[in-house]
GROMACS .gro file of C-alpha atoms in nm:
model
  284
    1UNK     CA    1   0.274  -5.293   4.944
    2UNK     CA    2   0.121  -4.988   4.866
    3UNK     CA    3   0.448  -4.746   4.843
    4UNK     CA    4   0.592  -5.008   4.610
    5UNK     CA    5   0.290  -5.007   4.389
    6UNK     CA    6   0.306  -4.611   4.372
    7UNK     CA    7   0.701  -4.683   4.307
    8UNK     CA    8   0.631  -4.866   4.020
    9UNK     CA    9   0.321  -4.643   3.878
   10UNK     CA   10   0.594  -4.377   3.877
   11UNK     CA   11   0.823  -4.568   3.673
   12UNK     CA   12   0.586  -4.645   3.406
   13UNK     CA   13   0.703  -4.517   3.103
   14UNK     CA   14   0.488  -4.204   2.896
   15UNK     CA   15   0.334  -4.271   2.631
   16UNK     CA   16   0.432  -4.083   2.270
   17UNK     CA   17   0.140  -3.839   2.342
   18UNK     CA   18   0.284  -3.735   2.699
   19UNK     CA   19   0.624  -3.739   2.570
   20UNK     CA   20   0.491  -3.485   2.263
   21UNK     CA   21   0.330  -3.269   2.531
   22UNK     CA   22   0.677  -3.213   2.739
   23UNK     CA   23   0.866  -3.177   2.434
   24UNK     CA   24   0.934  -2.765   2.390
   25UNK     CA   25   1.069  -2.836   2.021
   26UNK     CA   26   0.709  -3.023   1.960
   27UNK     CA   27   0.490  -2.747   2.125
   28UNK     CA   28   0.701  -2.492   1.884
   29UNK     CA   29   0.655  -2.647   1.580
   30UNK     CA   30   0.307  -2.802   1.647
   31UNK     CA   31   0.201  -2.430   1.731
   32UNK     CA   32   0.245  -2.357   1.372
   33UNK     CA   33   0.229  -2.693   1.181
   34UNK     CA   34  -0.126  -2.756   1.367
   35UNK     CA   35  -0.277  -2.406   1.256
   36UNK     CA   36  -0.149  -2.438   0.889
   37UNK     CA   37  -0.281  -2.789   0.834
   38UNK     CA   38  -0.644  -2.667   0.964
   39UNK     CA   39  -0.604  -2.378   0.659
   40UNK     CA   40  -0.497  -2.635   0.422
   41UNK     CA   41  -0.818  -2.891   0.521
   42UNK     CA   42  -1.030  -2.579   0.485
   43UNK     CA   43  -0.908  -2.447   0.165
   44UNK     CA   44  -0.928  -2.818  -0.015
   45UNK     CA   45  -1.328  -2.824   0.143
   46UNK     CA   46  -1.370  -2.510  -0.005
   47UNK     CA   47  -1.289  -2.542  -0.352
   48UNK     CA   48  -1.387  -2.904  -0.353
   49UNK     CA   49  -1.746  -2.678  -0.294
   50UNK     CA   50  -1.776  -2.923   0.000
   51UNK     CA   51  -1.835  -2.636   0.197
   52UNK     CA   52  -2.098  -2.519  -0.030
   53UNK     CA   53  -2.300  -2.849   0.054
   54UNK     CA   54  -2.255  -2.790   0.426
   55UNK     CA   55  -2.346  -2.445   0.447
   56UNK     CA   56  -2.599  -2.475   0.132
   57UNK     CA   57  -2.444  -2.199  -0.079
   58UNK     CA   58  -2.320  -2.114  -0.432
   59UNK     CA   59  -2.011  -2.016  -0.583
   60UNK     CA   60  -2.149  -1.683  -0.662
   61UNK     CA   61  -2.175  -1.578  -0.304
   62UNK     CA   62  -1.905  -1.814  -0.177
   63UNK     CA   63  -1.665  -1.775  -0.480
   64UNK     CA   64  -1.396  -2.051  -0.496
   65UNK     CA   65  -1.046  -1.999  -0.356
   66UNK     CA   66  -0.880  -2.033  -0.706
   67UNK     CA   67  -1.113  -1.769  -0.836
   68UNK     CA   68  -1.063  -1.538  -0.548
   69UNK     CA   69  -0.682  -1.556  -0.611
   70UNK     CA   70  -0.739  -1.457  -0.991
   71UNK     CA   71  -0.927  -1.198  -0.874
   72UNK     CA   72  -0.633  -1.067  -0.644
   73UNK     CA   73  -0.374  -1.059  -0.882
   74UNK     CA   74  -0.587  -0.918  -1.163
   75UNK     CA   75  -0.690  -0.621  -0.910
   76UNK     CA   76  -0.344  -0.612  -0.764
   77UNK     CA   77  -0.209  -0.271  -0.825
   78UNK     CA   78  -0.555  -0.130  -0.644
   79UNK     CA   79  -0.568  -0.423  -0.351
   80UNK     CA   80  -0.247  -0.269  -0.308
   81UNK     CA   81  -0.297   0.088  -0.262
   82UNK     CA   82  -0.587   0.012  -0.033
   83UNK     CA   83  -0.370  -0.221   0.204
   84UNK     CA   84  -0.140   0.109   0.260
   85UNK     CA   85  -0.417   0.314   0.345
   86UNK     CA   86  -0.576   0.016   0.576
   87UNK     CA   87  -0.205  -0.042   0.726
   88UNK     CA   88  -0.135   0.314   0.786
   89UNK     CA   89  -0.446   0.398   0.977
   90UNK     CA   90  -0.399   0.089   1.177
   91UNK     CA   91  -0.050   0.115   1.265
   92UNK     CA   92  -0.040   0.516   1.328
   93UNK     CA   93  -0.348   0.469   1.590
   94UNK     CA   94  -0.175   0.174   1.704
   95UNK     CA   95   0.146   0.352   1.746
   96UNK     CA   96   0.001   0.676   1.943
   97UNK     CA   97  -0.273   0.503   2.122
   98UNK     CA   98   0.025   0.260   2.277
   99UNK     CA   99   0.214   0.550   2.387
  100UNK     CA  100  -0.101   0.720   2.526
  101UNK     CA  101  -0.181   0.417   2.694
  102UNK     CA  102   0.148   0.345   2.830
  103UNK     CA  103   0.145   0.740   2.928
  104UNK     CA  104  -0.139   0.679   3.149
  105UNK     CA  105  -0.065   0.288   3.283
  106UNK     CA  106   0.286   0.456   3.427
  107UNK     CA  107   0.107   0.804   3.552
  108UNK     CA  108  -0.130   0.571   3.729
  109UNK     CA  109   0.179   0.314   3.873
  110UNK     CA  110   0.332   0.654   4.009
  111UNK     CA  111   0.056   0.855   4.138
  112UNK     CA  112  -0.271   0.614   4.207
  113UNK     CA  113  -0.505   0.912   4.304
  114UNK     CA  114  -0.453   1.111   4.036
  115UNK     CA  115  -0.379   0.830   3.760
  116UNK     CA  116  -0.678   0.616   3.830
  117UNK     CA  117  -0.919   0.842   3.723
  118UNK     CA  118  -0.756   0.828   3.381
  119UNK     CA  119  -0.680   0.465   3.343
  120UNK     CA  120  -1.055   0.365   3.421
  121UNK     CA  121  -1.166   0.611   3.129
  122UNK     CA  122  -0.972   0.485   2.870
  123UNK     CA  123  -1.090   0.108   2.963
  124UNK     CA  124  -1.420   0.229   2.965
  125UNK     CA  125  -1.351   0.282   2.541
  126UNK     CA  126  -1.269  -0.101   2.505
  127UNK     CA  127  -1.647  -0.184   2.610
  128UNK     CA  128  -1.748   0.063   2.310
  129UNK     CA  129  -1.855  -0.117   1.982
  130UNK     CA  130  -1.646  -0.008   1.704
  131UNK     CA  131  -1.988   0.056   1.466
  132UNK     CA  132  -2.084   0.306   1.723
  133UNK     CA  133  -1.755   0.471   1.800
  134UNK     CA  134  -1.678   0.563   1.455
  135UNK     CA  135  -1.999   0.752   1.326
  136UNK     CA  136  -1.989   0.953   1.639
  137UNK     CA  137  -1.608   1.028   1.566
  138UNK     CA  138  -1.654   1.099   1.174
  139UNK     CA  139  -1.931   1.392   1.298
  140UNK     CA  140  -1.671   1.516   1.540
  141UNK     CA  141  -1.372   1.559   1.279
  142UNK     CA  142  -1.602   1.719   1.019
  143UNK     CA  143  -1.461   2.049   1.052
  144UNK     CA  144  -1.113   1.929   1.094
  145UNK     CA  145  -0.995   2.005   0.741
  146UNK     CA  146  -1.166   2.107   0.414
  147UNK     CA  147  -1.012   1.774   0.253
  148UNK     CA  148  -1.203   1.478   0.260
  149UNK     CA  149  -0.932   1.246   0.269
  150UNK     CA  150  -0.764   1.407   0.601
  151UNK     CA  151  -1.119   1.430   0.767
  152UNK     CA  152  -1.146   1.078   0.724
  153UNK     CA  153  -0.799   0.938   0.805
  154UNK     CA  154  -0.814   1.162   1.143
  155UNK     CA  155  -1.134   1.042   1.234
  156UNK     CA  156  -0.993   0.670   1.168
  157UNK     CA  157  -0.690   0.685   1.323
  158UNK     CA  158  -0.907   0.833   1.622
  159UNK     CA  159  -1.119   0.494   1.688
  160UNK     CA  160  -0.805   0.317   1.626
  161UNK     CA  161  -0.634   0.523   1.926
  162UNK     CA  162  -0.897   0.498   2.156
  163UNK     CA  163  -0.864   0.068   2.127
  164UNK     CA  164  -0.561   0.042   2.132
  165UNK     CA  165  -0.480   0.277   2.416
  166UNK     CA  166  -0.732   0.036   2.629
  167UNK     CA  167  -0.567  -0.248   2.555
  168UNK     CA  168  -0.198  -0.091   2.652
  169UNK     CA  169  -0.331   0.094   2.968
  170UNK     CA  170  -0.480  -0.202   3.117
  171UNK     CA  171  -0.187  -0.436   3.035
  172UNK     CA  172   0.086  -0.196   3.125
  173UNK     CA  173  -0.027  -0.087   3.424
  174UNK     CA  174  -0.006  -0.479   3.528
  175UNK     CA  175   0.371  -0.463   3.447
  176UNK     CA  176   0.419  -0.143   3.626
  177UNK     CA  177   0.252  -0.226   3.994
  178UNK     CA  178   0.255  -0.631   4.017
  179UNK     CA  179   0.628  -0.631   4.103
  180UNK     CA  180   0.820  -0.884   4.252
  181UNK     CA  181   0.815  -0.983   4.593
  182UNK     CA  182   1.029  -0.705   4.796
  183UNK     CA  183   1.189  -0.541   4.515
  184UNK     CA  184   1.006  -0.184   4.568
  185UNK     CA  185   1.049  -0.226   4.955
  186UNK     CA  186   1.457  -0.297   4.852
  187UNK     CA  187   1.439   0.029   4.648
  188UNK     CA  188   1.265   0.223   4.959
  189UNK     CA  189   1.511   0.070   5.182
  190UNK     CA  190   1.806   0.235   4.969
  191UNK     CA  191   1.576   0.559   4.945
  192UNK     CA  192   1.578   0.586   4.566
  193UNK     CA  193   1.366   0.840   4.400
  194UNK     CA  194   1.052   0.770   4.236
  195UNK     CA  195   1.188   0.799   3.884
  196UNK     CA  196   1.449   0.596   3.972
  197UNK     CA  197   1.233   0.302   4.106
  198UNK     CA  198   1.044   0.364   3.751
  199UNK     CA  199   1.326   0.344   3.555
  200UNK     CA  200   1.533   0.076   3.708
  201UNK     CA  201   1.239  -0.162   3.816
  202UNK     CA  202   0.893  -0.088   3.687
  203UNK     CA  203   0.963  -0.040   3.332
  204UNK     CA  204   1.187  -0.350   3.245
  205UNK     CA  205   0.928  -0.506   3.456
  206UNK     CA  206   0.640  -0.410   3.229
  207UNK     CA  207   0.866  -0.515   2.912
  208UNK     CA  208   0.682  -0.838   2.858
  209UNK     CA  209   0.313  -0.703   2.911
  210UNK     CA  210   0.401  -0.457   2.678
  211UNK     CA  211   0.383  -0.721   2.437
  212UNK     CA  212   0.096  -0.891   2.583
  213UNK     CA  213  -0.103  -0.591   2.490
  214UNK     CA  214   0.025  -0.535   2.131
  215UNK     CA  215  -0.073  -0.929   2.098
  216UNK     CA  216  -0.427  -0.791   2.138
  217UNK     CA  217  -0.408  -0.438   1.996
  218UNK     CA  218  -0.229  -0.545   1.678
  219UNK     CA  219  -0.524  -0.757   1.561
  220UNK     CA  220  -0.770  -0.537   1.701
  221UNK     CA  221  -0.600  -0.218   1.554
  222UNK     CA  222  -0.630  -0.390   1.223
  223UNK     CA  223  -1.003  -0.455   1.249
  224UNK     CA  224  -1.077  -0.144   1.378
  225UNK     CA  225  -0.957   0.020   1.126
  226UNK     CA  226  -1.092  -0.183   0.872
  227UNK     CA  227  -1.459  -0.130   1.026
  228UNK     CA  228  -1.439   0.189   1.072
  229UNK     CA  229  -1.361   0.248   0.698
  230UNK     CA  230  -1.713   0.126   0.647
  231UNK     CA  231  -1.879   0.450   0.771
  232UNK     CA  232  -1.558   0.698   0.703
  233UNK     CA  233  -1.617   0.975   0.411
  234UNK     CA  234  -1.353   0.911   0.226
  235UNK     CA  235  -1.367   0.620  -0.012
  236UNK     CA  236  -1.041   0.431   0.053
  237UNK     CA  237  -0.880   0.118   0.249
  238UNK     CA  238  -0.970  -0.235   0.237
  239UNK     CA  239  -1.307  -0.227   0.452
  240UNK     CA  240  -1.472   0.056   0.239
  241UNK     CA  241  -1.386  -0.187  -0.056
  242UNK     CA  242  -1.555  -0.480   0.122
  243UNK     CA  243  -1.871  -0.249   0.194
  244UNK     CA  244  -1.876  -0.125  -0.151
  245UNK     CA  245  -1.825  -0.412  -0.363
  246UNK     CA  246  -2.103  -0.601  -0.131
  247UNK     CA  247  -2.348  -0.313  -0.253
  248UNK     CA  248  -2.247  -0.399  -0.577
  249UNK     CA  249  -2.284  -0.769  -0.593
  250UNK     CA  250  -1.942  -0.820  -0.664
  251UNK     CA  251  -1.909  -1.085  -0.389
  252UNK     CA  252  -1.559  -1.211  -0.571
  253UNK     CA  253  -1.403  -0.871  -0.548
  254UNK     CA  254  -1.573  -0.871  -0.203
  255UNK     CA  255  -1.368  -1.199  -0.102
  256UNK     CA  256  -1.059  -1.088  -0.266
  257UNK     CA  257  -1.034  -0.799   0.006
  258UNK     CA  258  -1.171  -0.971   0.295
  259UNK     CA  259  -0.867  -1.243   0.208
  260UNK     CA  260  -0.624  -0.942   0.203
  261UNK     CA  261  -0.759  -0.858   0.533
  262UNK     CA  262  -0.672  -1.181   0.682
  263UNK     CA  263  -0.309  -1.161   0.535
  264UNK     CA  264  -0.257  -0.818   0.677
  265UNK     CA  265  -0.361  -0.963   1.017
  266UNK     CA  266  -0.161  -1.288   1.009
  267UNK     CA  267   0.134  -1.099   0.843
  268UNK     CA  268   0.127  -0.814   1.107
  269UNK     CA  269   0.108  -1.052   1.383
  270UNK     CA  270   0.380  -1.302   1.241
  271UNK     CA  271   0.590  -0.984   1.242
  272UNK     CA  272   0.501  -0.908   1.621
  273UNK     CA  273   0.587  -1.260   1.769
  274UNK     CA  274   0.936  -1.223   1.566
  275UNK     CA  275   1.026  -0.904   1.751
  276UNK     CA  276   0.897  -1.060   2.096
  277UNK     CA  277   1.104  -1.354   2.055
  278UNK     CA  278   1.379  -1.135   1.967
  279UNK     CA  279   1.342  -0.862   2.250
  280UNK     CA  280   1.242  -1.106   2.497
  281UNK     CA  281   1.496  -1.355   2.495
  282UNK     CA  282   1.689  -1.197   2.844
  283UNK     CA  283   1.365  -1.229   3.036
  284UNK     CA  284   1.367  -1.590   3.014
   0.00000   0.00000   0.00000
């Protein structure tokens, strides 16, 4: 009787929620649709001043969405110029830092006794607050050039490099060292040199981990670039404009730059996910 009861229980039809949960197509759609729906709800509450009533604030400190949008259109030229400056810092630093972190990860995977120290050092930078690191690097780079714009650019890029290197190094090392069972032993049986093991086994295995690191590094690099602009010597970039407008009590303009910062992060992450879906098809 107990066995028959278990069989009947197993044959019980799934609910609609269980079927949706197991439907891959629905999961793909909901991963985009649900966040968008939440964003639309927040915008509606914002525009109707429901959020103002909830947080007990006014439209001067928290301008309406329509007001922010109109200001973004009015200052679109200046907004675009500052956006390019921030994106330039973020992605130059991301590229250099990712290459540096991956290089340290490769060195650690091939020569653990030598490379482990480098991996520990760059990993330590992940725990240092950007607000503490940026002013220090601004002082260190004050003799790099006579041009304030160059000094400022170098300092901001260095901050992003350190953050990106830490994320990439730690994640890439996992991909380079956590190999499929017996795959490395098989390469040793064939007496494959270390460089062959690296090129044929370790690097291909690390590709998914590279994108895992980039999922963290891309938004982190943009945020780091924006925060480092607060302390930069040269007044340019989205982060610096947020600071300057808040100091001048131009909250509507500051919110326009905050919205721009959000858009930079969303667009960059979306581009990354498109590249990941294209390049990682063979790994599925």
